[in-house]
PDB file of C-alpha atoms and ligand atoms in Angstrom:
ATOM      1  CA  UNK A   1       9.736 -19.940   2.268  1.00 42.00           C
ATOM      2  CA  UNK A   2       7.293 -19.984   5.378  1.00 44.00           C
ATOM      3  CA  UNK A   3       4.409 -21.866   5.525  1.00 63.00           C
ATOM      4  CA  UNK A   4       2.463 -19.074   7.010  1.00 83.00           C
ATOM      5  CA  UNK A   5       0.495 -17.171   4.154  1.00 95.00           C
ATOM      6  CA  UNK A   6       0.960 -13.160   5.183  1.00 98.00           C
ATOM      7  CA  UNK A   7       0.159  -9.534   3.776  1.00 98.00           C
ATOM      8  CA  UNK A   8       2.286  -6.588   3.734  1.00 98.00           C
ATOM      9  CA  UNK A   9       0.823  -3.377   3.912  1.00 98.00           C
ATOM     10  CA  UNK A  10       3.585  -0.661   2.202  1.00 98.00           C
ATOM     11  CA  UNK A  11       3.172   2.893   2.456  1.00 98.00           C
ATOM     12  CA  UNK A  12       5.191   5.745   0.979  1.00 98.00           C
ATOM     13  CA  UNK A  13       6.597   8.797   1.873  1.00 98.00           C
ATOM     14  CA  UNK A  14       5.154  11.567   4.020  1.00 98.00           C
ATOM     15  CA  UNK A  15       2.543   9.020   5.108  1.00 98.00           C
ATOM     16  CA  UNK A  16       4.234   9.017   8.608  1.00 98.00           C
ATOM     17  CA  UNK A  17       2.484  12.625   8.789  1.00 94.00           C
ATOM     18  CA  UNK A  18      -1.021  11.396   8.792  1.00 97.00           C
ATOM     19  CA  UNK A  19      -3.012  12.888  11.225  1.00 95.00           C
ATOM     20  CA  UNK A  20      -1.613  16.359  10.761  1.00 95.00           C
ATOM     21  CA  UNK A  21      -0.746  16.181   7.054  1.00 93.00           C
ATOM     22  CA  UNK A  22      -3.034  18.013   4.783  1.00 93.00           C
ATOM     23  CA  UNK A  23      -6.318  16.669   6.683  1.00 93.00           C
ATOM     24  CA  UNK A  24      -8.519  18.350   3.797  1.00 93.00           C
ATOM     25  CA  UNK A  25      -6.887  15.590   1.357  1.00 92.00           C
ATOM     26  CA  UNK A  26      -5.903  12.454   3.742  1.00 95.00           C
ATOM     27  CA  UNK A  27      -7.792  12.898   6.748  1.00 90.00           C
ATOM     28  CA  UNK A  28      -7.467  12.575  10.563  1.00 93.00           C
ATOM     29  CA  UNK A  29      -6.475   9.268  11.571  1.00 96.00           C
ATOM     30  CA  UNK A  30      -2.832   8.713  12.268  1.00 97.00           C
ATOM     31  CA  UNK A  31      -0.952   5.907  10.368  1.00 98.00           C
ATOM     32  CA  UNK A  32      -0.678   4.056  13.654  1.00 98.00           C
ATOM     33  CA  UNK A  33      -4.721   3.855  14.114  1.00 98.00           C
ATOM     34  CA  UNK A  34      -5.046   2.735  10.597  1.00 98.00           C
ATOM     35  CA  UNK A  35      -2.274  -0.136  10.404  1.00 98.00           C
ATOM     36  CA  UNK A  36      -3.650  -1.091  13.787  1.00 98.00           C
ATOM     37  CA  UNK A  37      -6.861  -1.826  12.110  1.00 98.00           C
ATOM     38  CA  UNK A  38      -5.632  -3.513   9.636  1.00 98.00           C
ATOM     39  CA  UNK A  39      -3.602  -6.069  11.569  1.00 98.00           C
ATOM     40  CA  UNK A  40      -6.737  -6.482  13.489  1.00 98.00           C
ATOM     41  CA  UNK A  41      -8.792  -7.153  10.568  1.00 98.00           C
ATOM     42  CA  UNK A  42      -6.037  -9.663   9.376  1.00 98.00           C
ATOM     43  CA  UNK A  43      -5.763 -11.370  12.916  1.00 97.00           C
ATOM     44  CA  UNK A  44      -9.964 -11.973  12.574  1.00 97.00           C
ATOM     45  CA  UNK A  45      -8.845 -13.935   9.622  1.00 96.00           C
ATOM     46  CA  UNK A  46      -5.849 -15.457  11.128  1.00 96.00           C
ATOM     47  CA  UNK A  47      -3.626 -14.454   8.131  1.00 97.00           C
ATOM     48  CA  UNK A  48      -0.207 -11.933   9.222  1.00 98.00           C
ATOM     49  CA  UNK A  49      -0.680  -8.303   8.220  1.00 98.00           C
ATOM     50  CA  UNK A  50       2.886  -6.307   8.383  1.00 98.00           C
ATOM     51  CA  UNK A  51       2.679  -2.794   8.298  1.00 98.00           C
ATOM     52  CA  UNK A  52       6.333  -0.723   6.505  1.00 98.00           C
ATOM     53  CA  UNK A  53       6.728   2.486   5.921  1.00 98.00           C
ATOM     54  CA  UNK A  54       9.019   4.354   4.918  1.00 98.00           C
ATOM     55  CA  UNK A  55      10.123   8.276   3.354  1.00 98.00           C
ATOM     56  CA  UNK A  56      13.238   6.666   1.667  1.00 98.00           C
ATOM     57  CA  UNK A  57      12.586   4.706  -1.916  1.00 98.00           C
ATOM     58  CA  UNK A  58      15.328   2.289  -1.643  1.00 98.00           C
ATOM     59  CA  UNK A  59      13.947   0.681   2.031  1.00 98.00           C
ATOM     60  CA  UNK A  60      10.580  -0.017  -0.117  1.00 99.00           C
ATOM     61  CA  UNK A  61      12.099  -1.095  -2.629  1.00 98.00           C
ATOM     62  CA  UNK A  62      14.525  -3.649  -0.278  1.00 98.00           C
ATOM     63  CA  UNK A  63      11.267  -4.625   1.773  1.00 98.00           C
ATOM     64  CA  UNK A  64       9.463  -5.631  -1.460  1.00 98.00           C
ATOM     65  CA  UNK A  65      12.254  -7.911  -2.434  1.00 98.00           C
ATOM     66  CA  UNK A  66      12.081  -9.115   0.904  1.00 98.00           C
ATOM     67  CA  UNK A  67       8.481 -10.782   0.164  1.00 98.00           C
ATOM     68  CA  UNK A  68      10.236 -13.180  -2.034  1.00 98.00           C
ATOM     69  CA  UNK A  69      11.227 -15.287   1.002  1.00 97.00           C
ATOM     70  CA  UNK A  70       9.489 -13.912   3.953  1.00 97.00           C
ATOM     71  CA  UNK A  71       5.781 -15.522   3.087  1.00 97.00           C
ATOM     72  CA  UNK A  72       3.909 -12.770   1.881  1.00 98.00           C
ATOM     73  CA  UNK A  73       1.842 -13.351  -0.719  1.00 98.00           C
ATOM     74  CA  UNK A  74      -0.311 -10.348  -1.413  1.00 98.00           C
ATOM     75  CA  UNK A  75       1.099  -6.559  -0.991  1.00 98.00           C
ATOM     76  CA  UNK A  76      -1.253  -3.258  -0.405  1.00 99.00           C
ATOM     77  CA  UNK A  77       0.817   0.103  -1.288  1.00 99.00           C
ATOM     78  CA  UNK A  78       0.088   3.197  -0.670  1.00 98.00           C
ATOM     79  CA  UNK A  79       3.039   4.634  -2.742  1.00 98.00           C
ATOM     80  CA  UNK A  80       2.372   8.213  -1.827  1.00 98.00           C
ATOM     81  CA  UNK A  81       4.177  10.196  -4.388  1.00 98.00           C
ATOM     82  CA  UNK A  82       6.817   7.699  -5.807  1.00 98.00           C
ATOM     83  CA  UNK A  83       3.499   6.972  -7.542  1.00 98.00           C
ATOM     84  CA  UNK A  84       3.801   9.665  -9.868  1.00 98.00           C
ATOM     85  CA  UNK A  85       7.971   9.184 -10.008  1.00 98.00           C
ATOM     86  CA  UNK A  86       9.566   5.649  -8.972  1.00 98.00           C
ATOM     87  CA  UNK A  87      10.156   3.346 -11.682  1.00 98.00           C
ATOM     88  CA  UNK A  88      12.338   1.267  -9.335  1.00 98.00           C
ATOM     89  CA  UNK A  89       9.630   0.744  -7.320  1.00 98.00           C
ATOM     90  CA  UNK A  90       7.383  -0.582 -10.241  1.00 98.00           C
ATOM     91  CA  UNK A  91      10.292  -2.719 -10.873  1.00 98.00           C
ATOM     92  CA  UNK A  92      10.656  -4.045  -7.340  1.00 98.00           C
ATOM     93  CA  UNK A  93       7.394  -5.234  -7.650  1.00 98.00           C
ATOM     94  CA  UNK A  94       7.483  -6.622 -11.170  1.00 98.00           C
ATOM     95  CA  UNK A  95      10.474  -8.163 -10.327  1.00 98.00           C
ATOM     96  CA  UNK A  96       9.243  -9.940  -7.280  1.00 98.00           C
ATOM     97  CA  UNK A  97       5.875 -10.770  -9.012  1.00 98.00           C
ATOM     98  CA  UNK A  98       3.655 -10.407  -5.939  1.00 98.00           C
ATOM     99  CA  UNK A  99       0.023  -9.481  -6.128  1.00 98.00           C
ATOM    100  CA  UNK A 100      -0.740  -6.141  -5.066  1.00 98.00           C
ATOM    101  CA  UNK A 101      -3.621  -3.503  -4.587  1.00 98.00           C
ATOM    102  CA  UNK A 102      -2.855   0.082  -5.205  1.00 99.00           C
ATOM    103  CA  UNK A 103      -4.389   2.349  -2.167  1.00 98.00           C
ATOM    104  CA  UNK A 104      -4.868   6.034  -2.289  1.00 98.00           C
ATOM    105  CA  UNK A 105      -6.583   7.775   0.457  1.00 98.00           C
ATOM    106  CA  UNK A 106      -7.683  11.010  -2.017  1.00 97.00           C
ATOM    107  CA  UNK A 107      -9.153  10.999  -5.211  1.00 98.00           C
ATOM    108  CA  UNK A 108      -5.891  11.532  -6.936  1.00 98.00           C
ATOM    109  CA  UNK A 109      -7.855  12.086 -10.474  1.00 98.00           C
ATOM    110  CA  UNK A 110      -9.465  14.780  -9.056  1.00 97.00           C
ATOM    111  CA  UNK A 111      -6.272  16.447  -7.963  1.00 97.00           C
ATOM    112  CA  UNK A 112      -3.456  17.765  -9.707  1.00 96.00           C
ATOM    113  CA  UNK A 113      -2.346  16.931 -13.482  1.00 97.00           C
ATOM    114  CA  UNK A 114       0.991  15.314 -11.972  1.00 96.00           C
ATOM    115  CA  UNK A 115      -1.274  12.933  -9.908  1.00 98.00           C
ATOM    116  CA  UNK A 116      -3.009  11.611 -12.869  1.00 98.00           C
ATOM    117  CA  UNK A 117      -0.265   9.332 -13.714  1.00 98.00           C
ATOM    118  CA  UNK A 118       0.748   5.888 -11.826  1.00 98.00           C
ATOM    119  CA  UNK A 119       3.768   3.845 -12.443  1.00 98.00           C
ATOM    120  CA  UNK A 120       2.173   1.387 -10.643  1.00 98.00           C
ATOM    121  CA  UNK A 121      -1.372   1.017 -11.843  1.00 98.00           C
ATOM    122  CA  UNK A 122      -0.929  -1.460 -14.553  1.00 98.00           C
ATOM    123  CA  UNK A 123       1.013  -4.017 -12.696  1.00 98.00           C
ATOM    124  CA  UNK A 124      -1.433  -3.520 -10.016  1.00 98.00           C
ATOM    125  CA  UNK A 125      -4.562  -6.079  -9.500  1.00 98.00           C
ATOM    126  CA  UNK A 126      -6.694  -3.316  -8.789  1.00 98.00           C
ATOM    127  CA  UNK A 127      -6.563   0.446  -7.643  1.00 98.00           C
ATOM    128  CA  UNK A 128      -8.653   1.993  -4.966  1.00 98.00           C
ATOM    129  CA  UNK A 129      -8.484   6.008  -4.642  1.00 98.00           C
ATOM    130  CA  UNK A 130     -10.687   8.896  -2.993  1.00 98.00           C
ATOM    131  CA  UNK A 131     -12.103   6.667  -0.156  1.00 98.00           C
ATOM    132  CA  UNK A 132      -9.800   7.865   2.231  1.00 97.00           C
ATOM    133  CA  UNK A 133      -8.605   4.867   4.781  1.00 97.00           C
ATOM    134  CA  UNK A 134     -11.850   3.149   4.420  1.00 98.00           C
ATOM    135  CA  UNK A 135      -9.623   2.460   1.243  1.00 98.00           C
ATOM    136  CA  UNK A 136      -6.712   0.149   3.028  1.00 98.00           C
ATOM    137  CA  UNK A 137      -9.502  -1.982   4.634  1.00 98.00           C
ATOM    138  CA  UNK A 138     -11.455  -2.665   1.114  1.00 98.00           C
ATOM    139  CA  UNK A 139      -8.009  -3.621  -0.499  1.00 98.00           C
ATOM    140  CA  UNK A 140      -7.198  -5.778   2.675  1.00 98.00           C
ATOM    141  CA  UNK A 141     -10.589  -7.351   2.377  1.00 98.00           C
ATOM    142  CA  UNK A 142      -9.940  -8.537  -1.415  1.00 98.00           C
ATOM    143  CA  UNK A 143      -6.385  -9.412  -0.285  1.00 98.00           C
ATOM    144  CA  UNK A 144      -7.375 -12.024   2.116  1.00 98.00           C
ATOM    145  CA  UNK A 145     -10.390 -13.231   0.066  1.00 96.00           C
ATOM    146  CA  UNK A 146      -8.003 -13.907  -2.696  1.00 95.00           C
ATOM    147  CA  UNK A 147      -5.807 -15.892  -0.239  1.00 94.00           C
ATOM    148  CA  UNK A 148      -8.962 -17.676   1.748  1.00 82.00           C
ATOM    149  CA  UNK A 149     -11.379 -18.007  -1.202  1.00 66.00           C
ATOM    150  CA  UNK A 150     -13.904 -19.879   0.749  1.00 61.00           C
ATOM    151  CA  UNK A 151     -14.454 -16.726   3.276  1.00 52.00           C
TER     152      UNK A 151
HETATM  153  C1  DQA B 201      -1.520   9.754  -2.047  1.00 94.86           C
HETATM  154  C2  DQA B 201      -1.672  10.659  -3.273  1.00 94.86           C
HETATM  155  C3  DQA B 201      -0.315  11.097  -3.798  1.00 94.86           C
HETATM  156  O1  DQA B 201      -0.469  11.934  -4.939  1.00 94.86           O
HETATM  157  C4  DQA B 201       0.434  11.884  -2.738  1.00 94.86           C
HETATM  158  O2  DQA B 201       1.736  12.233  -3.194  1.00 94.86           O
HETATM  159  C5  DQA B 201       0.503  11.157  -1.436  1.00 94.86           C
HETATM  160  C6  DQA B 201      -0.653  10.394  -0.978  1.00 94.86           C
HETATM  161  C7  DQA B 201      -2.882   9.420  -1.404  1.00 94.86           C
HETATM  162  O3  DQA B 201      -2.911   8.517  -0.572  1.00 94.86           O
HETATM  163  O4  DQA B 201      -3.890  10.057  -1.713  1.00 94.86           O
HETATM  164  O5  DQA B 201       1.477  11.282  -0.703  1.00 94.86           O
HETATM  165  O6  DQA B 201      -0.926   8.522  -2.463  1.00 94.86           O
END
């Protein structure tokens, strides 16, 4: 297990198309921009934030069980639509028994019926939806206060 306390920042499929994916819903900025900002923010704090995404369910599933040895010890996911669909990815994480913050960047309650439904909300510490990437920063915020509770 490494010493070094670190964050992983998961996101799901189709999120690679940020930027010129349904702006209307998920706005502007480009995946790259955001996870930029976030290993910035993480850097200020001098904790490790890894950014992973990926379109196919069984790489985020292997990269969650990954976190059992690799030092992370808090997860923000973005799980895109395997929200609505992946009980092996609820599993991965129950298995693994990280922390985790669900992010969404739209207001997925005020969307579609099939949206409505998480797999993941439950398990998850908290859930953060409809602030579009302001969203990743607010659960990487919590994240590192929960791993630096003096700051
Ligand atoms: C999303 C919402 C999901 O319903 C959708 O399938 C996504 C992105 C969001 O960030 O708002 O791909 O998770």
């Amino acid at each position: 297990m490494s010493e070094t306390q670190s964050i992983l920042v998961l996101h799901g499929p189709n999120l690679n198309l940020l930027g010129v994916r349904e702006p209307q819903h998920y706005g502007a900025e480009t995946l790259a921009s955001i996870n930029q900002r976030l290993i910035d923010l993480g850097q200020a704090h001098g904790v490790p934030v890894t950014c992973f995404q990926s379109n196919r369910e069984y790489e985020l599933i292997e990269r969650v069980h990954a976190t059992l040895t690799d030092g992370t010890a808090y997860i923000v996911i973005n799980p895109a639509a395997f929200t609505h669909t992946s009980v092996a990815l609820r599993d991965a994480l129950a298995g693994v028994k990280k922390p985790f913050v669900e992010v969404h960047l739209s207001n997925v309650h005020a969307r579609e019926a099939f949206r409505h439904h998480s797999y993941f909300s439950d398990l998850a510490t908290g859930v953060i939806c409809g602030l579009g990437a302001k969203g990743y920063e607010y659960a990487l915020h919590f994240a590192l206060a929960q791993l630096q509770p003096a700051n």
